[in-house]
Structures are given as structure tokens and as C-alpha cells.
Coordinates of C-alpha atoms in Angstrom, one line a residue:
K680 CA -0.8 -2.2 11.3
V681 CA 2.5 -1.2 10.0
I682 CA 4.9 -3.6 8.3
G683 CA 8.5 -2.4 8.2
V684 CA 10.9 -3.5 5.5
K685 CA 14.5 -2.9 6.6
L686 CA 16.9 -2.5 3.7
T687 CA 20.6 -2.8 4.2
G688 CA 23.4 -2.8 1.7
T689 CA 23.3 -1.4 -1.9
L690 CA 21.8 -2.8 -5.1
S691 CA 24.4 -3.7 -7.7
G692 CA 24.9 -5.7 -10.9
W693 CA 21.7 -7.2 -12.2
S694 CA 19.7 -6.6 -9.1
S695 CA 17.2 -3.7 -9.2
P696 CA 14.4 -2.0 -7.3
K697 CA 12.0 -4.3 -9.0
D698 CA 13.7 -7.3 -7.3
V699 CA 13.0 -5.7 -3.9
I700 CA 9.3 -5.6 -4.3
L701 CA 9.3 -9.1 -6.0
E702 CA 11.0 -10.4 -2.9
V703 CA 8.5 -8.6 -0.6
A704 CA 5.7 -10.1 -2.6
R705 CA 7.3 -13.5 -2.2
V706 CA 7.5 -13.1 1.6
L707 CA 4.1 -11.5 2.2
T708 CA 2.1 -13.0 -0.8
V709 CA -0.7 -11.0 -2.5
E710 CA -2.7 -10.6 0.7
G711 CA 0.0 -10.4 3.3
G712 CA -0.1 -6.6 3.3
T713 CA -3.9 -6.3 3.5
G714 CA -4.9 -3.6 5.9
A715 CA -1.3 -2.6 6.5
I716 CA 1.0 0.4 5.7
V717 CA 4.3 -0.8 4.4
E718 CA 7.2 1.4 5.4
Y719 CA 10.7 0.9 4.0
F720 CA 13.6 2.0 6.2
G721 CA 17.2 1.3 7.0
P722 CA 20.5 2.4 5.4
G723 CA 19.7 0.7 2.1
A724 CA 16.7 2.8 1.5
D725 CA 18.7 6.0 0.9
S726 CA 20.7 4.2 -1.8
I727 CA 17.7 3.7 -4.1
S728 CA 16.7 6.5 -6.5
A729 CA 13.3 8.3 -6.3
T730 CA 12.0 6.5 -9.4
G731 CA 13.3 3.2 -8.0
K732 CA 11.4 3.8 -4.8
A733 CA 8.3 4.6 -7.0
T734 CA 8.6 1.2 -8.7
I735 CA 8.7 -0.5 -5.3
C736 CA 5.7 1.4 -3.8
N737 CA 3.7 1.3 -7.0
M738 CA 3.7 -2.5 -6.8
G739 CA 2.6 -2.4 -3.1
A740 CA -1.0 -2.8 -4.3
E741 CA 0.0 -6.4 -5.3
I742 CA 0.6 -7.3 -1.7
G743 CA -2.7 -5.7 -0.6
A744 CA -1.0 -2.8 1.2
T745 CA -3.1 0.2 2.1
T746 CA -0.1 2.3 1.1
S747 CA 3.7 2.0 0.9
H748 CA 6.3 4.7 1.5
F749 CA 9.9 5.5 1.9
P750 CA 11.5 8.2 4.2
Y751 CA 12.2 11.5 2.4
D752 CA 15.8 11.8 1.3
A753 CA 18.2 13.6 -1.1
N754 CA 17.3 11.4 -4.0
M755 CA 13.7 12.5 -3.7
A756 CA 14.8 16.2 -3.5
A757 CA 16.9 15.8 -6.6
Y758 CA 14.1 14.2 -8.6
L759 CA 11.7 17.0 -7.6
K760 CA 14.1 19.6 -8.7
A761 CA 14.9 17.8 -12.0
T762 CA 11.2 17.7 -12.8
G763 CA 10.5 21.4 -12.1
R764 CA 9.2 21.1 -8.6
E765 CA 12.0 22.9 -6.7
A766 CA 9.5 24.7 -4.5
I767 CA 8.1 21.4 -3.3
A768 CA 11.7 20.1 -2.6
D769 CA 12.5 23.2 -0.6
A770 CA 9.3 22.8 1.4
A771 CA 10.1 19.2 2.1
D772 CA 13.7 20.0 3.0
A773 CA 12.3 22.4 5.6
V774 CA 10.5 19.6 7.4
A775 CA 12.7 16.7 6.4
A776 CA 13.1 15.4 9.9
D777 CA 9.3 14.9 10.1
L778 CA 9.3 12.9 6.9
R779 CA 11.6 10.2 8.2
A780 CA 10.9 7.5 10.8
D781 CA 11.2 8.4 14.4
D782 CA 14.1 6.9 16.4
G783 CA 12.9 3.6 17.9
A784 CA 9.8 3.3 15.7
V785 CA 8.0 0.1 16.4
Y786 CA 6.5 -2.1 13.6
D787 CA 4.0 -4.9 13.8
R788 CA 6.3 -7.0 11.6
I789 CA 9.7 -6.5 10.2
I790 CA 11.1 -8.0 6.9
E791 CA 14.8 -7.6 6.4
I792 CA 16.4 -7.6 2.9
D793 CA 20.1 -7.3 2.3
L794 CA 20.5 -5.5 -1.0
D795 CA 24.1 -6.6 -1.3
T796 CA 23.0 -10.3 -1.7
L797 CA 19.6 -9.8 -3.4
K798 CA 19.4 -11.8 -6.6
P799 CA 17.2 -11.1 -9.6
L800 CA 13.7 -12.7 -9.4
I801 CA 11.0 -13.5 -11.9
N802 CA 7.5 -14.0 -10.5
G803 CA 4.6 -15.9 -12.2
P804 CA 2.7 -17.1 -13.9
H805 CA -0.8 -16.0 -12.9
S806 CA 0.2 -14.3 -9.6
P807 CA 2.8 -11.6 -8.8
D808 CA 3.9 -13.4 -5.6
R809 CA 4.8 -16.7 -7.2
A810 CA 8.6 -16.1 -7.1
H811 CA 11.5 -17.9 -8.7
K812 CA 15.1 -17.2 -9.0
V813 CA 16.2 -16.5 -12.6
G814 CA 18.0 -19.3 -14.5
A815 CA 17.7 -23.0 -15.1
A816 CA 17.6 -24.0 -11.4
G817 CA 14.9 -21.5 -10.6
V818 CA 12.2 -20.6 -13.0
G819 CA 13.6 -23.1 -15.5
A820 CA 13.0 -26.0 -13.1
A821 CA 9.5 -24.8 -12.4
A822 CA 8.8 -24.5 -16.1
R823 CA 9.9 -28.0 -16.8
E824 CA 7.9 -29.3 -13.9
N825 CA 4.7 -27.5 -15.0
D826 CA 5.3 -27.7 -18.8
W827 CA 5.5 -24.0 -19.3
P828 CA 6.9 -22.9 -22.7
L829 CA 10.5 -21.8 -22.3
E830 CA 10.7 -19.7 -25.4
P831 CA 8.9 -16.4 -24.8
S832 CA 6.5 -15.2 -27.5
A833 CA 6.9 -11.6 -26.3
C834 CA 8.9 -9.4 -23.9
L835 CA 7.5 -6.2 -22.7
I836 CA 9.1 -3.2 -20.9
G837 CA 7.4 0.0 -19.5
S838 CA 3.9 1.2 -19.0
C839 CA 3.3 3.1 -15.7
T840 CA 5.9 1.0 -13.9
N841 CA 9.6 0.6 -14.7
S842 CA 9.6 3.1 -17.5
S843 CA 11.7 5.9 -15.9
Y844 CA 14.7 7.5 -17.5
E845 CA 16.9 5.3 -15.2
D846 CA 15.1 2.1 -16.3
I847 CA 15.5 2.9 -20.0
T848 CA 19.1 3.9 -19.7
R849 CA 19.9 0.6 -18.1
V850 CA 18.2 -1.5 -20.8
A851 CA 19.7 0.7 -23.5
S852 CA 23.2 -0.1 -22.1
L853 CA 22.4 -3.8 -22.7
A854 CA 21.0 -3.0 -26.1
R855 CA 24.2 -1.3 -27.1
Q856 CA 26.2 -4.4 -26.0
A857 CA 23.9 -6.6 -28.0
A858 CA 24.1 -4.5 -31.1
A859 CA 27.9 -4.5 -31.0
A860 CA 27.8 -8.3 -30.9
G861 CA 25.3 -8.6 -33.7
L862 CA 22.5 -9.7 -31.4
T863 CA 18.8 -8.9 -31.8
A864 CA 15.7 -9.8 -29.8
K865 CA 14.6 -13.4 -30.5
C866 CA 10.9 -12.5 -29.8
E867 CA 8.7 -9.5 -30.1
L868 CA 10.1 -6.8 -27.9
L869 CA 7.8 -3.8 -27.0
I870 CA 8.8 -0.7 -25.1
T871 CA 6.1 1.5 -23.6
P872 CA 7.4 4.9 -22.3
G873 CA 5.8 6.0 -19.0
S874 CA 5.1 9.6 -20.1
E875 CA 5.6 12.0 -22.9
Q876 CA 8.4 13.6 -21.0
V877 CA 10.2 10.3 -20.7
R878 CA 9.6 9.4 -24.3
A879 CA 10.9 12.7 -25.6
T880 CA 13.9 12.6 -23.4
I881 CA 15.0 9.1 -24.3
E882 CA 14.4 9.9 -28.0
R883 CA 16.6 13.0 -27.7
D884 CA 19.4 11.1 -25.9
G885 CA 19.4 8.3 -28.5
L886 CA 18.1 5.6 -26.2
L887 CA 15.1 4.7 -28.4
A888 CA 17.4 4.3 -31.3
D889 CA 19.6 1.9 -29.2
L890 CA 16.5 -0.2 -28.5
E891 CA 15.1 -0.1 -32.0
A892 CA 18.5 -1.3 -33.3
I893 CA 18.0 -4.7 -31.6
G894 CA 14.4 -5.0 -32.9
A895 CA 12.4 -3.3 -30.3
T896 CA 9.1 -1.5 -31.2
V897 CA 8.3 1.6 -29.2
L898 CA 4.6 2.0 -28.4
A899 CA 2.5 5.0 -27.4
N900 CA 2.7 6.5 -24.0
A901 CA -0.2 4.5 -22.5
C902 CA -1.1 1.4 -20.5
G903 CA -0.6 -0.7 -23.6
P904 CA 0.0 -4.4 -23.2
C905 CA -0.3 -4.2 -19.4
I906 CA -4.0 -4.2 -19.9
G907 CA -4.2 -6.0 -23.2
Q908 CA -3.9 -3.0 -25.6
W909 CA -1.8 -4.6 -28.3
S910 CA -2.1 -6.9 -31.3
R911 CA -1.8 -10.6 -30.5
P912 CA -2.6 -13.1 -33.3
E913 CA -4.7 -16.1 -32.3
S914 CA -2.0 -18.4 -33.7
I915 CA 0.0 -17.4 -30.6
T916 CA -2.7 -16.8 -27.9
G917 CA -4.6 -20.0 -28.9
Q918 CA -2.0 -22.2 -27.5
P919 CA 0.2 -22.2 -24.3
N920 CA 2.7 -19.3 -24.6
T921 CA 5.0 -17.4 -22.3
I922 CA 5.4 -13.6 -22.1
V923 CA 7.8 -11.8 -19.8
N924 CA 7.2 -8.2 -18.7
S925 CA 8.2 -5.5 -16.2
F926 CA 4.6 -4.6 -15.3
N927 CA 3.0 -5.2 -11.9
R928 CA 0.3 -7.7 -12.7
N929 CA 0.2 -11.1 -14.5
F930 CA -3.2 -12.5 -13.8
P931 CA -4.7 -14.9 -16.2
K932 CA -6.1 -13.2 -19.4
R933 CA -4.9 -9.8 -18.2
N934 CA -2.2 -9.0 -20.7
D935 CA -4.0 -10.3 -23.9
G936 CA -7.3 -11.9 -22.9
S937 CA -6.0 -15.4 -23.3
A938 CA -6.0 -18.0 -20.5
M939 CA -3.3 -19.8 -22.5
T940 CA -0.8 -17.0 -22.0
L941 CA 1.5 -17.4 -19.1
S942 CA 2.8 -14.0 -17.9
F943 CA 5.9 -13.5 -15.8
V944 CA 6.9 -10.3 -14.0
T945 CA 10.6 -9.2 -13.6
S946 CA 12.9 -6.2 -13.9
P947 CA 13.4 -4.4 -17.2
D948 CA 17.0 -5.6 -17.2
T949 CA 16.0 -9.3 -17.0
V950 CA 13.2 -8.8 -19.5
L951 CA 15.7 -7.5 -22.1
A952 CA 18.2 -10.3 -21.3
I953 CA 15.5 -12.9 -21.8
A954 CA 14.5 -11.3 -25.1
L955 CA 18.0 -11.4 -26.4
S956 CA 18.5 -15.0 -25.3
G957 CA 15.1 -16.3 -26.3
R958 CA 14.9 -18.3 -23.1
L959 CA 12.7 -17.9 -20.0
D960 CA 15.4 -19.8 -18.0
F961 CA 18.2 -17.5 -19.0
D962 CA 20.4 -16.2 -16.1
P963 CA 22.2 -13.1 -17.2
T964 CA 24.6 -13.3 -14.3
V965 CA 26.2 -16.5 -15.6
D966 CA 24.7 -17.6 -18.9
T967 CA 25.9 -16.7 -22.4
I968 CA 24.3 -15.9 -25.7
T969 CA 25.6 -17.2 -29.0
A970 CA 26.3 -14.4 -31.4
P971 CA 25.8 -14.8 -35.2
D972 CA 29.6 -15.5 -35.6
G973 CA 29.4 -18.3 -33.1
T974 CA 31.1 -16.5 -30.2
E975 CA 29.6 -16.8 -26.8
I976 CA 28.6 -13.4 -25.4
T977 CA 28.4 -12.6 -21.7
L978 CA 26.4 -9.4 -21.1
D979 CA 27.9 -7.0 -18.7
A980 CA 25.6 -5.8 -15.9
P981 CA 23.4 -2.9 -16.9
V982 CA 24.5 0.7 -16.2
G983 CA 22.1 3.5 -16.0
E984 CA 21.7 7.2 -15.2
V985 CA 19.3 8.3 -12.5
L986 CA 18.5 11.6 -14.1
P987 CA 19.3 13.1 -17.6
D988 CA 22.4 15.3 -17.6
A989 CA 20.7 17.6 -20.1
G990 CA 17.4 17.7 -18.1
Y991 CA 14.1 16.4 -19.2
D992 CA 12.5 17.3 -22.5
P993 CA 8.8 18.0 -22.0
G994 CA 8.0 16.7 -25.5
V995 CA 4.7 17.5 -27.2
D996 CA 2.4 19.6 -25.1
T997 CA -1.0 17.9 -25.3
Y998 CA -2.6 19.7 -22.4
T999 CA -5.8 21.6 -23.1
A1000 CA -6.8 24.0 -20.4
P1001 CA -10.5 24.0 -19.4
P1002 CA -12.5 27.2 -19.9
A1003 CA -12.5 29.6 -17.0
D1004 CA -16.2 29.3 -16.8
G1005 CA -17.5 25.9 -17.9
S1006 CA -21.2 26.6 -17.0
A1007 CA -22.1 27.1 -20.6
V1008 CA -20.3 24.1 -22.0
E1009 CA -22.6 21.4 -23.3
V1010 CA -21.5 17.8 -23.5
A1011 CA -23.2 16.4 -26.6
V1012 CA -23.2 12.6 -26.8
S1013 CA -25.0 10.8 -29.6
P1014 CA -27.7 8.5 -28.2
T1015 CA -26.7 5.9 -30.8
S1016 CA -23.0 5.8 -29.8
D1017 CA -21.8 2.4 -28.6
R1018 CA -18.7 3.9 -27.0
L1019 CA -20.0 6.9 -25.1
Q1020 CA -23.0 7.2 -22.7
L1021 CA -23.9 9.9 -20.3
L1022 CA -24.1 8.6 -16.7
T1023 CA -27.3 8.4 -14.9
P1024 CA -26.8 9.1 -11.1
F1025 CA -27.1 6.0 -9.0
L1026 CA -30.1 6.0 -6.7
A1027 CA -29.7 7.2 -3.1
W1028 CA -30.2 4.7 -0.3
D1029 CA -33.9 4.4 0.5
G1030 CA -33.5 4.3 4.2
N1031 CA -34.4 0.6 4.6
D1032 CA -32.3 -2.5 5.4
Y1033 CA -31.4 -4.8 2.6
Q1034 CA -33.6 -7.9 2.7
G1035 CA -33.7 -11.0 0.6
L1036 CA -30.8 -10.2 -1.7
P1037 CA -30.0 -13.2 -4.0
V1038 CA -26.4 -14.2 -4.5
L1039 CA -25.5 -13.3 -8.1
M1040 CA -22.0 -14.7 -7.8
T1041 CA -19.7 -16.4 -5.3
A1042 CA -16.1 -16.3 -6.4
Q1043 CA -13.8 -19.1 -5.6
G1044 CA -10.2 -18.1 -5.0
K1045 CA -8.6 -15.2 -6.8
C1046 CA -11.0 -12.6 -8.0
T1047 CA -9.1 -9.6 -9.3
T1048 CA -10.4 -6.5 -10.9
D1049 CA -9.6 -8.2 -14.2
H1050 CA -11.9 -11.1 -13.2
I1051 CA -14.6 -8.5 -12.3
S1052 CA -14.2 -6.2 -15.4
A1053 CA -11.7 -7.5 -18.0
A1054 CA -9.7 -5.0 -20.0
G1055 CA -8.3 -5.6 -23.5
P1056 CA -11.0 -5.3 -26.2
W1057 CA -13.5 -4.2 -23.6
L1058 CA -11.7 -0.9 -23.1
K1059 CA -13.3 0.6 -26.2
Y1060 CA -16.5 0.7 -24.1
R1061 CA -15.1 2.3 -21.0
G1062 CA -17.0 5.5 -21.8
H1063 CA -20.3 3.5 -22.1
L1064 CA -21.2 1.9 -18.8
E1065 CA -24.0 -0.3 -20.1
N1066 CA -21.9 -1.8 -22.9
I1067 CA -18.8 -2.4 -20.8
S1068 CA -21.0 -4.1 -18.2
G1069 CA -21.2 -6.9 -20.7
N1070 CA -18.0 -8.2 -19.1
L1071 CA -19.2 -8.2 -15.5
F1072 CA -17.7 -11.2 -13.5
A1073 CA -16.8 -12.9 -16.8
G1074 CA -13.6 -14.2 -15.4
A1075 CA -14.8 -15.1 -11.9
I1076 CA -14.7 -18.7 -10.9
N1077 CA -18.0 -20.0 -9.6
A1078 CA -17.5 -21.5 -6.2
Y1079 CA -20.5 -23.8 -6.7
G1080 CA -19.3 -25.5 -9.9
G1081 CA -15.8 -24.2 -10.8
D1082 CA -16.9 -22.7 -14.1
A1083 CA -15.5 -19.3 -15.1
G1084 CA -18.1 -16.6 -15.7
I1085 CA -21.2 -18.8 -15.4
G1086 CA -23.8 -19.0 -12.7
K1087 CA -27.4 -19.8 -11.8
D1088 CA -30.2 -17.4 -12.7
I1089 CA -32.7 -17.4 -9.8
T1090 CA -35.5 -16.2 -12.1
D1091 CA -35.8 -19.6 -13.9
G1092 CA -33.0 -21.8 -12.5
E1093 CA -31.0 -21.7 -15.8
F1094 CA -27.3 -21.4 -15.9
R1095 CA -26.1 -18.4 -17.9
P1096 CA -23.0 -16.1 -18.2
Y1097 CA -22.8 -13.7 -15.2
P1098 CA -23.0 -10.6 -17.4
E1099 CA -26.3 -11.9 -18.8
I1100 CA -27.7 -12.8 -15.4
A1101 CA -26.8 -9.3 -14.1
M1102 CA -28.5 -7.7 -17.1
R1103 CA -31.6 -9.8 -16.5
Y1104 CA -31.7 -8.9 -12.8
H1105 CA -31.2 -5.2 -13.7
E1106 CA -34.1 -5.2 -16.1
A1107 CA -36.3 -7.0 -13.6
G1108 CA -35.4 -4.6 -10.8
I1109 CA -33.7 -7.4 -8.7
N1110 CA -31.0 -6.1 -6.4
W1111 CA -28.3 -8.6 -5.4
V1112 CA -25.2 -9.4 -3.5
A1113 CA -21.8 -10.8 -4.7
I1114 CA -19.6 -13.0 -2.5
G1115 CA -15.8 -12.8 -2.7
D1116 CA -13.0 -14.9 -1.3
R1117 CA -9.7 -13.6 0.0
N1118 CA -8.2 -10.3 -1.2
Y1119 CA -11.2 -9.7 -3.5
G1120 CA -10.6 -6.9 -6.0
E1121 CA -6.8 -7.1 -6.1
G1122 CA -5.0 -5.6 -9.0
S1123 CA -5.7 -2.5 -11.0
S1124 CA -7.5 0.5 -9.5
R1125 CA -10.2 -0.1 -12.1
E1126 CA -13.3 1.9 -11.3
H1127 CA -15.4 -0.1 -13.7
A1128 CA -15.0 -3.1 -11.4
A1129 CA -17.0 -1.1 -8.9
M1130 CA -19.3 0.8 -11.3
E1131 CA -20.5 -2.2 -13.2
P1132 CA -21.9 -4.1 -10.2
R1133 CA -23.6 -1.0 -8.9
F1134 CA -25.0 -0.2 -12.4
R1135 CA -26.5 -3.7 -12.7
G1136 CA -28.2 -3.6 -9.3
G1137 CA -25.6 -4.9 -7.0
L1138 CA -25.9 -3.5 -3.4
V1139 CA -23.5 -5.5 -1.3
I1140 CA -20.1 -7.2 -1.7
L1141 CA -19.3 -9.7 1.1
A1142 CA -15.8 -11.1 1.2
R1143 CA -13.2 -12.8 3.4
S1144 CA -11.0 -9.8 2.7
F1145 CA -10.7 -6.9 0.3
A1146 CA -7.9 -5.3 -1.7
R1147 CA -7.8 -1.8 -0.2
I1148 CA -8.1 0.2 -3.5
H1149 CA -11.1 -1.8 -4.7
E1150 CA -12.9 -1.6 -1.4
T1151 CA -12.7 2.2 -1.5
N1152 CA -13.8 2.3 -5.1
A1153 CA -16.8 0.2 -4.2
K1154 CA -17.7 2.7 -1.4
K1155 CA -17.5 5.6 -3.9
Q1156 CA -20.1 4.0 -6.1
G1157 CA -22.5 3.5 -3.3
L1158 CA -21.8 -0.2 -2.8
L1159 CA -21.6 -1.8 0.7
P1160 CA -18.3 -3.7 0.9
L1161 CA -18.4 -6.0 4.0
T1162 CA -15.9 -8.5 5.4
F1163 CA -17.0 -11.6 7.2
A1164 CA -16.1 -11.3 10.9
D1165 CA -15.6 -15.0 10.8
P1166 CA -14.0 -15.9 7.4
D1167 CA -15.6 -19.4 7.6
T1168 CA -19.0 -17.8 7.1
Y1169 CA -18.1 -17.8 3.4
D1170 CA -18.5 -21.6 3.4
L1171 CA -22.0 -21.4 4.8
I1172 CA -23.6 -19.5 1.9
G1173 CA -25.3 -21.6 -0.7
E1174 CA -26.1 -20.9 -4.3
D1175 CA -29.8 -20.5 -3.6
D1176 CA -29.5 -18.6 -0.4
R1177 CA -30.6 -15.0 0.2
I1178 CA -28.8 -12.3 2.3
N1179 CA -30.2 -9.8 4.8
V1180 CA -28.1 -6.8 5.9
L1181 CA -29.6 -5.2 8.9
G1182 CA -29.2 -2.0 10.9
L1183 CA -28.2 0.2 8.0
P1184 CA -26.6 2.6 7.5
P1185 CA -23.2 1.3 8.7
V1186 CA -22.0 2.9 11.9
P1187 CA -18.2 3.6 12.1
G1188 CA -16.6 1.2 14.6
Q1189 CA -19.6 -1.2 14.8
N1190 CA -20.1 -4.5 13.0
V1191 CA -23.0 -5.0 10.7
Q1192 CA -25.6 -7.6 11.6
C1193 CA -26.4 -9.9 8.7
Q1194 CA -28.4 -13.1 8.0
I1195 CA -28.1 -16.0 5.5
V1196 CA -31.7 -17.1 4.6
K1197 CA -31.8 -20.7 3.4
P1198 CA -34.4 -21.8 0.8
D1199 CA -36.5 -23.4 3.6
G1200 CA -36.7 -20.1 5.4
T1201 CA -34.2 -20.9 8.2
T1202 CA -31.6 -18.2 9.0
I1203 CA -28.0 -18.1 10.1
D1204 CA -27.0 -14.9 11.8
F1205 CA -23.5 -13.5 11.2
E1206 CA -21.6 -10.3 11.7
A1207 CA -19.7 -8.4 9.0
V1208 CA -17.0 -5.8 9.5
H1209 CA -16.8 -2.6 7.6
T1210 CA -14.3 0.3 7.3
F1211 CA -16.7 3.2 6.5
S1212 CA -15.7 6.6 7.9
P1213 CA -18.4 9.2 8.6
E1214 CA -17.7 10.8 5.2
Q1215 CA -18.0 7.5 3.5
V1216 CA -21.3 6.7 5.2
E1217 CA -22.6 9.9 3.5
W1218 CA -21.5 8.5 0.2
F1219 CA -23.5 5.4 0.9
K1220 CA -26.6 7.3 1.9
A1221 CA -26.4 9.6 -1.1
G1222 CA -25.9 6.7 -3.5
S1223 CA -22.4 7.5 -4.5
A1224 CA -19.5 9.9 -3.8
L1225 CA -20.3 11.6 -7.1
N1226 CA -23.8 12.3 -6.0
I1227 CA -22.3 14.2 -3.0
V1228 CA -20.2 16.3 -5.4
R1229 CA -23.3 17.0 -7.5
Q1230 CA -25.1 18.2 -4.3
K1231 CA -22.3 20.5 -3.3
V1232 CA -22.1 22.0 -6.8
A1233 CA -25.8 22.6 -6.9
A1234 CA -25.7 24.1 -3.4
A1235 CA -22.9 26.5 -4.5
G1236 CA -25.2 27.8 -7.3

């Protein structure tokens, strides 16, 4: 299906592209776009810069969308030319009419947003669709009702999202106003450039200095705090605390590993205003900040530049070209390393149906890729599949007891952490199935969330619905992601049940026949839906997409 988002009017003042996608998330929720393409159209679409459009589409994963896109326009052409891709712009210009919606295009659903009247939003905590208006009557009222801390412990701007030249020029314009009034950030303020090119350009143009002048710290060009890569003292994370960021995701424990941290998502402009005010409930459109001399300061709306007048500075060239012939290159990894481990190919499908698979885990409610494979301190093991599998399902909520990360081990009936159970099953050669709720696997396109279940002997993931990126990742690792044809089947599966999956391999366009096997031997038949293409069926049969690549390389000699 195709969901159309009709944009009219023009963004102005404190409203930004981030507020567009936060509003779409409010309307659709985190699963409302599942299985859909989201197409933005209307006269308002052409008023948004290319990087603004990227911010909106980047966060489309948070509504479950298969993909999100805007029609090609002059802003995109200008960005391509400014980033050294004039040939691509010329090629796109030649077929521009084909890169825009047809007249009379029909959508399965249309959401209308008037950019002239769109107000800044702040979404959270714990879910990117939990929307509030900024200010005391919006997020402030929700904070008082839920006892959320109103003084943020940190404010964060950047990472892959909302770190463009335009974004940074806007927040730098606010920083200059603040510095002129003697204001500095009232909490930790961290800036993560989106690329070396952006970092070098904003440094050259004095924008980093503007931000540092109000107390900001500029981090490396990396994921950074978005996935928990920053220093957070336990004195802060060990108690309820609020952080405000311009990232895409704010799931529990995602940003610093602490369930006590309440994370809110908003635009970079609003993040900086909140940092300067020291208040989650600050509304920059009407509220004031008291300067050191006692005067009340009203911040003017941010002003930015879409593209740098002097062009982009490429910065430090860190690219290392691969050898023309890599056949003689040996990858030497120490067998004692705890951070690197050569991968052993996953086993190919043995040609048989899956019978008697125990249920390792049934997730209740939200089960994001962070619940499946946490980031933060675990990322030092991302080159070592066995070690990073020590976090498998550590954040998943057990549907049979409500505990996080703990389930029942069928080998002896004891309750253990899911990573330990998975390791024991793996060592005993026991294959298994995991059960997900709605929008299973939402969030980051984190391959480890698919690799770890496969490595530990998982064969099937059954869910009410999947986030599209994770579903594809699961297929690539040789897993069988299946959706209950009747979502209520989820409620029929017990902790001690087994699952049969019949008629394998999956046939495109046909449901898969499955059975729940109760402890007394009785069975409940049900159907599951899959989205395997013929090519993806070959991934399944080979054991993984990477195995197919290996076969092709070997065949090519």
C-alpha cells in the first residue's frame, strides 16, 4: 500500500523538517506505516531542502515504512551539484517528470499537514510516536502527570540525522544569540557531526566555535550517544533523568543503557533551546530565559543556510583503497581476541521441515533491535559474534511473566537470562523459535539483531508484524521470519509449547502451514504469512545471503 502525505504551506520560525516526521509518527504510530511506502507530495514538499527531506525519510523506519520518498525537485539537484555529483543531477533532470507523482495518483491513505501552522513537537519518552507540543501545556503537563524530571541531564544534536550544514547553521544562529546575552548551556550539550565533510565545513565557517562558546562539546563523526557511545556517570543514570536529542529513536536503554533515562526526540533547534533554558517544558516561541544580568531573553527563531556559500570542505581523507587484486590478502585474527572473530558460515537448510522447535522467547509488546541486541558497551564486541551474542534478547519482556531478559530453559525447567539459555541451546544443538508481538524488530538496521539468533540456533521468528528492515535482515541470515495470518494466534502459544513449520521451503505467494504442539501432544494448526521473493528463498536454502555470495565467488574462480 502507499500512504500519501500531502504537504501545503511553508515551514517557518521554529518549525522544521523534524517536526514534519514527528507529526507523521504521531498520526501513524510506530507501526502505522508497516508494509507501506510513504510518499510525500504537494506544494509544500518543494519548499523543503534536500537534507530536510532526508531527515524526514530517514525517520520513516520509526513508523514501520518500507520506504519513504519525495518527488525530485530543484533542491535535490542543487544538493547533488554542491556535493560533487553534477552528473547525477543532470541525469535526474533529464527524466525529472518520471521522478514525480503522476497526475491523479491514488493513495491508500492521505495525511494532510499544513506547514504554515505546524508547531514544534517533542516525542517521548520510550517511543518516537509519543508526541507532545512543546511548552508547559504540552510536554510539561505530561511530565508533571508522569513525574518525569523537567531538568534535562543532557541535550544531544547530530549523529546520522539532523546533522546537515543547514541544521548546524540554524543551531549556531541560536548559539550566537545566547553568547551575546551571556547565556550558556545549563546541561551537558553534545554535538555529533554527520560526516567528516560536514565537520570540516562547519569548523571552517566558525560554526563549531559558535557552539563551543556556549559550552557545547563536539564529538567524533560517529553514531555516538544515539547508540550509547558516550560517557555517562552512574550518579546520573542510576536515577530517573531526562535527555533531549535530535536522533530518531528513544527506546528504553538505547541511549545510555539505563532504563532510568527518559529520552525525548525533537528538532535540533528545540534541543538547543531546551539546553539553554535547562527546562524540558521550555517553549522557545513564547518563553524567555533569564540572562546573568537579570534581563529576560527571547530567542529569535533560528536562521540557517541550506548549502555553504564557499562549498563543502572534504576534510581529512581517511579512505584507503582496496588492492586491485585482493586474492593474496590474508586476514589474520588472533584466536584469543575477544573483539574480533572470523565468521563460520551458517549451515544450509537440510531439506526438512522444522519440527518440535521450543519457544526460546515470547516478547510482550515492543521488541526493538535494541531489545534484541543492545548497543552501548556491547559494541566493542561487534566484530566477535560469539561475545556480542551475550546480549541476545536481554531487553525483551517475557510475555509469560513480565520479566525483562529472563525465560524458562526447557532443558531443566530453570529460569535464566535469555542469552544464557540461547548459549545452552546452542551448545546442546537445540534449534528454536522466537515469538514477537507487533512491529517486531523496529528501530536500527542492526544486523546483529538477526545474526545473533541465527548464530545461537534460532531458525524461525514468528510475529504479529515485523519492521521491514529487520525482516529483511533476518532473511539474509537464513532465518525464517513469519507473520501470523491471524494475529490472535500469538495468544495461543504457551511457554512449554513446541512449533512445527511445514511445507518448506517457503513458496512465494503461498502461506506457510504451521502447528502449535502442546505438552500433552495435542496440536493447533495455523497459517503464517511470509514475504520471501524467489531470490530470498535461495538465501534460505543456502543458509544465508552471504553463503550465496561465497558460492558465486567460488564459481567465478
